[in-house]
CSV table of C-alpha atoms in Angstrom, one decimal:
chain,number,residue,atom,x,y,z
A,4,MET,CA,-2.0,8.8,-3.7
A,5,THR,CA,-0.5,7.0,-6.6
A,6,LEU,CA,-2.2,4.0,-8.2
A,7,THR,CA,-0.3,0.8,-8.4
A,8,ALA,CA,-0.9,-2.2,-10.6
A,9,LEU,CA,-1.7,-4.2,-7.5
A,10,GLN,CA,-4.6,-2.0,-6.4
A,11,ASP,CA,-7.1,-4.2,-4.5
A,12,PHE,CA,-10.7,-3.6,-5.7
A,13,THR,CA,-12.2,-6.4,-3.6
A,14,ALA,CA,-14.5,-4.1,-1.6
A,15,LEU,CA,-15.5,-2.2,-4.7
A,16,GLU,CA,-16.3,-5.5,-6.6
A,17,ALA,CA,-18.4,-6.7,-3.7
A,18,ALA,CA,-20.2,-3.3,-3.5
A,19,LEU,CA,-20.9,-3.4,-7.3
A,20,LYS,CA,-22.2,-6.9,-7.0
A,21,ASP,CA,-24.5,-6.0,-4.1
A,22,VAL,CA,-25.8,-2.9,-5.9
A,23,SER,CA,-26.4,-4.8,-9.1
A,24,GLN,CA,-28.5,-7.4,-7.2
A,25,LEU,CA,-30.5,-4.7,-5.3
A,26,LEU,CA,-31.1,-2.8,-8.6
A,27,GLU,CA,-32.4,-6.0,-10.3
A,28,GLU,CA,-34.7,-6.7,-7.4
A,29,THR,CA,-35.9,-3.0,-7.5
A,30,PHE,CA,-36.5,-3.1,-11.3
A,31,ASP,CA,-38.3,-6.5,-11.0
A,32,ALA,CA,-40.7,-4.9,-8.5
A,33,LEU,CA,-41.1,-1.5,-10.3
A,34,LEU,CA,-41.4,-2.9,-13.8
A,35,PRO,CA,-43.4,-6.1,-14.0
A,36,VAL,CA,-44.3,-7.3,-17.5
A,37,PRO,CA,-48.0,-6.6,-18.1
A,38,ASP,CA,-50.4,-8.9,-19.9
A,39,SER,CA,-51.5,-6.2,-22.3
A,40,GLY,CA,-50.6,-4.5,-25.6
A,41,GLU,CA,-47.6,-2.7,-24.2
A,42,ARG,CA,-46.0,-5.9,-23.1
A,43,ARG,CA,-43.3,-5.9,-25.8
A,44,VAL,CA,-41.9,-2.5,-25.0
A,45,VAL,CA,-41.7,-3.4,-21.3
A,46,GLU,CA,-39.9,-6.6,-22.3
A,47,ALA,CA,-37.4,-4.5,-24.2
A,48,MET,CA,-37.0,-2.1,-21.3
A,49,ARG,CA,-36.3,-5.1,-19.0
A,50,TYR,CA,-33.9,-6.7,-21.6
A,51,ALA,CA,-31.8,-3.5,-21.5
A,52,LEU,CA,-32.0,-3.0,-17.7
A,53,PHE,CA,-31.1,-6.6,-17.0
A,54,ALA,CA,-28.2,-6.8,-19.5
A,55,GLY,CA,-25.6,-6.3,-16.9
A,56,GLY,CA,-23.0,-3.5,-16.9
A,57,LYS,CA,-20.9,-2.0,-14.2
A,58,ARG,CA,-23.7,-0.2,-12.3
A,59,LEU,CA,-21.1,2.5,-11.5
A,60,ARG,CA,-23.6,5.4,-11.6
A,61,PRO,CA,-26.0,3.8,-9.1
A,62,LEU,CA,-23.1,2.9,-6.8
A,63,LEU,CA,-21.9,6.6,-6.9
A,64,THR,CA,-25.3,7.7,-5.8
A,65,ILE,CA,-25.6,5.2,-3.0
A,66,ALA,CA,-22.0,5.6,-1.8
A,67,THR,CA,-22.5,9.4,-1.7
A,68,ALA,CA,-25.8,9.1,0.1
A,69,ASP,CA,-24.2,6.8,2.7
A,70,LEU,CA,-21.9,9.6,3.7
A,71,PHE,CA,-25.0,11.3,5.1
A,72,ASP,CA,-26.8,8.2,6.4
A,73,VAL,CA,-29.6,8.4,3.9
A,74,SER,CA,-32.0,5.5,4.0
A,75,ARG,CA,-31.2,2.8,1.5
A,76,THR,CA,-34.7,2.9,0.1
A,77,SER,CA,-34.3,6.6,-1.0
A,78,SER,CA,-30.8,6.2,-2.4
A,79,LEU,CA,-31.7,3.0,-4.2
A,80,ARG,CA,-34.7,4.5,-5.9
A,81,ALA,CA,-32.6,7.5,-7.0
A,82,ALA,CA,-29.9,5.1,-8.2
A,83,ALA,CA,-32.5,3.1,-10.2
A,84,ALA,CA,-33.7,6.3,-11.9
A,85,LEU,CA,-30.2,7.2,-13.0
A,86,GLU,CA,-29.6,3.7,-14.3
A,87,CYS,CA,-32.8,4.0,-16.3
A,88,ILE,CA,-31.5,7.1,-17.9
A,89,HIS,CA,-28.0,5.7,-18.6
A,90,THR,CA,-29.6,2.6,-20.1
A,91,TYR,CA,-31.9,4.6,-22.3
A,92,SER,CA,-28.9,6.5,-23.6
A,93,LEU,CA,-27.2,3.2,-24.5
A,94,VAL,CA,-30.3,1.8,-26.3
A,95,HIS,CA,-30.5,5.0,-28.4
A,96,ASP,CA,-26.7,5.3,-29.0
A,97,ASP,CA,-26.6,1.7,-30.4
A,98,LEU,CA,-29.3,2.5,-33.1
A,99,PRO,CA,-28.3,2.5,-36.8
A,100,ALA,CA,-28.9,6.3,-36.9
A,101,MET,CA,-26.4,6.8,-34.2
A,102,ASP,CA,-23.4,4.4,-33.5
A,103,ASP,CA,-25.0,1.4,-35.3
A,104,ASP,CA,-23.7,-1.3,-32.9
A,105,ASP,CA,-24.8,-4.9,-32.9
A,106,LEU,CA,-23.4,-5.8,-29.4
A,107,ARG,CA,-23.7,-4.3,-26.0
A,108,ARG,CA,-22.2,-6.0,-22.9
A,109,GLY,CA,-21.7,-9.1,-25.1
A,110,LYS,CA,-25.3,-9.4,-26.0
A,111,PRO,CA,-27.3,-8.3,-29.1
A,112,THR,CA,-28.3,-4.7,-28.8
A,113,VAL,CA,-32.0,-3.9,-28.2
A,114,HIS,CA,-32.7,-3.0,-31.8
A,115,LYS,CA,-31.2,-6.4,-32.8
A,116,ALA,CA,-33.0,-8.4,-30.1
A,117,PHE,CA,-36.3,-6.7,-30.9
A,118,ASP,CA,-36.4,-4.1,-33.7
A,119,GLU,CA,-35.6,-0.4,-34.2
A,120,ALA,CA,-39.1,0.9,-33.5
A,121,VAL,CA,-39.3,-1.0,-30.2
A,122,ALA,CA,-35.8,0.1,-29.2
A,123,ILE,CA,-36.7,3.7,-29.7
A,124,LEU,CA,-39.9,3.3,-27.7
A,125,ALA,CA,-38.0,1.4,-25.0
A,126,GLY,CA,-35.5,4.2,-24.7
A,127,ASP,CA,-38.2,6.8,-24.5
A,128,ALA,CA,-40.0,4.8,-21.8
A,129,LEU,CA,-36.9,4.3,-19.7
A,130,LEU,CA,-36.2,8.0,-19.7
A,131,THR,CA,-39.7,9.0,-18.6
A,132,PHE,CA,-39.8,6.1,-16.1
A,133,ALA,CA,-36.8,7.5,-14.4
A,134,PHE,CA,-38.7,10.7,-13.6
A,135,GLU,CA,-41.7,8.8,-12.5
A,136,ILE,CA,-39.5,7.1,-9.9
A,137,LEU,CA,-37.9,10.3,-8.8
A,138,ALA,CA,-41.2,12.2,-8.4
A,139,ASP,CA,-42.7,9.5,-6.2
A,140,GLU,CA,-42.9,10.1,-2.4
A,141,SER,CA,-41.2,6.8,-1.8
A,142,THR,CA,-38.0,8.4,-3.1
A,143,HIS,CA,-38.1,11.1,-0.4
A,144,MET,CA,-40.8,12.6,1.7
A,145,ASP,CA,-39.6,16.2,1.2
A,146,PRO,CA,-41.0,17.5,-2.1
A,147,ARG,CA,-38.2,20.0,-2.2
A,148,VAL,CA,-35.6,17.2,-2.3
A,149,ARG,CA,-37.6,15.4,-5.0
A,150,SER,CA,-37.9,18.6,-7.0
A,151,ALA,CA,-34.1,19.2,-6.7
A,152,LEU,CA,-33.4,15.6,-7.8
A,153,VAL,CA,-35.6,16.0,-10.9
A,154,SER,CA,-34.0,19.4,-11.8
A,155,ILE,CA,-30.4,18.2,-11.4
A,156,ILE,CA,-30.9,14.9,-13.3
A,157,ALA,CA,-33.0,16.4,-16.1
A,158,ARG,CA,-30.4,19.1,-16.8
A,159,ALA,CA,-27.6,16.4,-16.8
A,160,SER,CA,-29.6,14.2,-19.2
A,161,GLY,CA,-30.8,16.8,-21.8
A,162,HIS,CA,-29.3,19.3,-24.1
A,163,HIS,CA,-27.3,20.9,-21.3
A,164,GLY,CA,-25.6,17.5,-20.6
A,165,MET,CA,-25.7,14.1,-22.1
A,166,VAL,CA,-27.9,14.7,-25.2
A,167,GLY,CA,-26.0,17.9,-26.0
A,168,GLY,CA,-22.7,16.0,-25.7
A,169,GLN,CA,-24.0,13.4,-28.1
A,170,MET,CA,-24.8,16.1,-30.6
A,171,LEU,CA,-21.3,17.5,-30.2
A,172,ASP,CA,-20.0,13.9,-30.8
A,173,LEU,CA,-22.0,13.6,-34.0
A,174,ASP,CA,-20.7,16.9,-35.2
A,175,ALA,CA,-17.1,15.8,-34.4
A,176,GLU,CA,-17.4,13.3,-37.3
A,177,HIS,CA,-17.3,16.2,-39.7
A,178,ARG,CA,-14.7,18.5,-38.3
A,179,ALA,CA,-11.5,18.6,-36.1
A,180,LEU,CA,-12.0,19.5,-32.5
A,181,SER,CA,-9.6,21.3,-30.2
A,182,GLU,CA,-8.5,19.9,-26.9
A,183,GLN,CA,-11.0,22.1,-25.0
A,184,GLU,CA,-13.8,21.2,-27.4
A,185,ILE,CA,-13.2,17.5,-26.8
A,186,ILE,CA,-13.1,18.0,-23.0
A,187,ARG,CA,-16.4,19.9,-23.1
A,188,LEU,CA,-17.9,17.1,-25.3
A,189,GLN,CA,-16.8,14.5,-22.8
A,190,GLN,CA,-17.9,16.4,-19.8
A,191,MET,CA,-21.4,16.7,-21.3
A,192,LYS,CA,-21.8,13.3,-22.9
A,193,THR,CA,-20.3,11.1,-20.1
A,194,GLY,CA,-19.4,13.4,-17.2
A,195,ALA,CA,-22.8,15.1,-16.7
A,196,LEU,CA,-24.6,12.0,-15.6
A,197,ILE,CA,-21.7,10.9,-13.4
A,198,VAL,CA,-21.7,14.3,-11.7
A,199,SER,CA,-25.5,14.1,-11.2
A,200,SER,CA,-25.2,10.6,-9.8
A,201,VAL,CA,-22.9,12.0,-7.0
A,202,GLU,CA,-24.9,15.2,-6.6
A,203,ALA,CA,-28.1,13.2,-6.2
A,204,GLY,CA,-26.6,11.4,-3.2
A,205,ALA,CA,-25.6,14.8,-1.7
A,206,VAL,CA,-29.1,16.2,-2.3
A,207,LEU,CA,-30.7,13.2,-0.6
A,208,GLY,CA,-28.4,13.8,2.3
A,209,ARG,CA,-29.1,17.5,2.5
A,210,ALA,CA,-25.3,18.1,2.3
A,211,SER,CA,-23.9,21.5,3.2
A,212,SER,CA,-22.9,23.7,0.3
A,213,HIS,CA,-19.2,23.1,1.1
A,214,ALA,CA,-19.6,19.3,1.1
A,215,ARG,CA,-21.7,19.4,-2.1
A,216,HIS,CA,-19.2,21.5,-3.9
A,217,ALA,CA,-16.4,19.1,-2.9
A,218,LEU,CA,-18.4,16.1,-4.1
A,219,VAL,CA,-19.3,17.7,-7.4
A,220,ALA,CA,-15.6,18.6,-8.0
A,221,TYR,CA,-14.7,14.9,-7.2
A,222,ALA,CA,-17.3,13.7,-9.7
A,223,ARG,CA,-16.1,16.0,-12.5
A,224,ALA,CA,-12.6,14.7,-12.1
A,225,VAL,CA,-13.7,11.1,-12.0
A,226,GLY,CA,-16.0,11.7,-15.0
A,227,LEU,CA,-13.2,12.9,-17.3
A,228,ALA,CA,-10.8,10.3,-16.0
A,229,PHE,CA,-13.5,7.6,-16.8
A,230,GLN,CA,-13.9,8.9,-20.3
A,231,ILE,CA,-10.2,9.0,-21.0
A,232,ALA,CA,-10.1,5.4,-19.7
A,233,ASP,CA,-13.0,4.6,-22.1
A,234,ASP,CA,-11.0,6.0,-25.0
A,235,LEU,CA,-7.9,4.1,-24.0
A,236,LEU,CA,-9.9,0.9,-23.9
A,237,ASP,CA,-11.5,1.6,-27.3
A,238,HIS,CA,-7.9,2.2,-28.6
A,239,THR,CA,-6.3,-0.9,-27.0
A,240,ALA,CA,-8.8,-3.5,-25.9
A,241,SER,CA,-10.4,-6.3,-28.1
A,242,ALA,CA,-14.1,-6.6,-28.8
A,243,GLU,CA,-14.1,-9.8,-26.8
A,244,ASP,CA,-12.7,-8.1,-23.7
A,245,MET,CA,-15.2,-5.2,-24.0
A,246,GLY,CA,-18.3,-7.1,-25.1
A,247,LYS,CA,-18.9,-4.5,-27.9
A,248,ALA,CA,-17.1,-3.2,-31.0
A,249,THR,CA,-13.8,-1.3,-30.4
A,250,GLY,CA,-11.7,1.0,-32.5
A,251,LYS,CA,-14.7,2.8,-33.9
A,252,ASP,CA,-13.5,6.3,-33.0
A,253,ALA,CA,-10.4,5.9,-35.0
A,254,GLU,CA,-12.3,4.2,-37.8
A,255,GLN,CA,-14.8,7.1,-38.0
A,256,GLY,CA,-12.0,9.8,-37.7
A,257,LYS,CA,-13.4,11.1,-34.4
A,258,ALA,CA,-11.0,13.3,-32.4
A,259,THR,CA,-10.3,12.0,-28.9
A,260,LEU,CA,-7.9,13.1,-26.3
A,261,ILE,CA,-5.9,9.9,-27.2
A,262,SER,CA,-5.6,11.1,-30.8
A,263,LEU,CA,-4.3,14.5,-29.6
A,264,TRP,CA,-2.2,13.5,-26.6
A,265,GLY,CA,-1.1,10.0,-27.4
A,266,GLU,CA,-1.5,7.0,-25.1
A,267,GLU,CA,1.3,7.9,-22.6
A,268,ARG,CA,0.1,11.4,-21.9
A,269,ALA,CA,-3.5,10.3,-21.7
A,270,ARG,CA,-2.6,7.8,-19.0
A,271,GLU,CA,-0.7,10.5,-17.1
A,272,GLN,CA,-3.6,12.9,-17.3
A,273,SER,CA,-6.0,10.3,-16.1
A,274,GLN,CA,-3.8,9.7,-13.1
A,275,ILE,CA,-3.6,13.5,-12.4
A,276,LEU,CA,-7.4,13.7,-12.5
A,277,THR,CA,-7.7,10.7,-10.1
A,278,ASP,CA,-5.3,12.3,-7.7
A,279,GLN,CA,-7.4,15.5,-7.8
A,280,ALA,CA,-10.6,13.5,-7.2
A,281,LEU,CA,-9.1,11.8,-4.1
A,282,ALA,CA,-8.0,15.2,-2.7
A,283,TYR,CA,-11.6,16.4,-2.8
A,284,LEU,CA,-12.6,13.6,-0.5
A,285,LYS,CA,-10.2,14.4,2.3
A,286,ASP,CA,-12.8,15.9,4.6
A,287,PHE,CA,-15.0,12.8,4.5
A,288,GLY,CA,-12.7,10.4,6.2
A,289,ASN,CA,-13.1,6.7,6.0
A,290,LYS,CA,-16.7,6.9,5.1
A,291,ALA,CA,-15.6,7.9,1.6
A,292,ASP,CA,-13.3,4.9,1.0
A,293,LEU,CA,-15.8,3.4,-1.5
A,294,LEU,CA,-15.8,6.7,-3.5
A,295,ARG,CA,-12.0,6.6,-3.4
A,296,ASP,CA,-12.0,3.1,-4.8
A,297,ILE,CA,-14.3,4.2,-7.6
A,298,ALA,CA,-11.9,7.0,-8.6
A,299,LEU,CA,-9.1,4.5,-8.8
A,300,PHE,CA,-11.1,1.9,-10.6
A,301,ALA,CA,-12.2,4.5,-13.2
A,302,ILE,CA,-8.7,4.5,-14.7
A,303,HIS,CA,-7.6,1.0,-14.0
A,304,ARG,CA,-10.5,-1.0,-15.3
A,305,ARG,CA,-10.2,-3.5,-18.1
A,306,ARG,CA,-13.6,-3.1,-19.7
């Protein structure tokens, strides 16, 4: 299936809007502002969670869970936990010690809206809050399913995944990386949480090993395509379009697949990855149409 410039993302846009609204209602219920000393850190958590964003990871969880007719309560809670982890990573990435960004999604970053100490605490709290949500019986009655969710998402979030990828990214500022090293970095830093978002939906649905393998393979391809698209946007888009600073990778001398391949080959590779992702969904029929749209959107988005 070849992507065209006229690809219609109407259904996907509607789904993202619905998920965003459901998530905000969920966070509003799960994270009220207390009238006590910890109020400020909860306000910072909510500031980060309600700042917008694509909500792509939560949608991946829900769309995958829908393949197996999982209850919306279960899939939404797992999706909310994943969004907490993604949001914490952004709060910490924006800190002066890391990427030192002033804008995120067109708004002041958390350490600018509050201060650095509160931003660190808010990120810490969002990470631990995610596992509080996952461990609760409301997420799934079967403790084995909850345990599997915690294990998968913890591994994707920590030194085996996102945090390890961030460490590799920091090291990349000081030395040249090979193509395979860059791919590994991106699979850890960005791809691991995308894969766990899909795998969480499969776990909730008690998917067969064959189905779960196909969905994980789909997510790996989408995750790398998504990161290539991110690098292309950082290379070509304006700060106004993105709602954050752009061109920082080139400024800092970081190696990316764009810097190795060039823009044309990067676009070709992202298309190949998208085609692979679509092929992994062939056994799921029309129920996987939303996952197909996400794969196509990953390389055709504008921000």
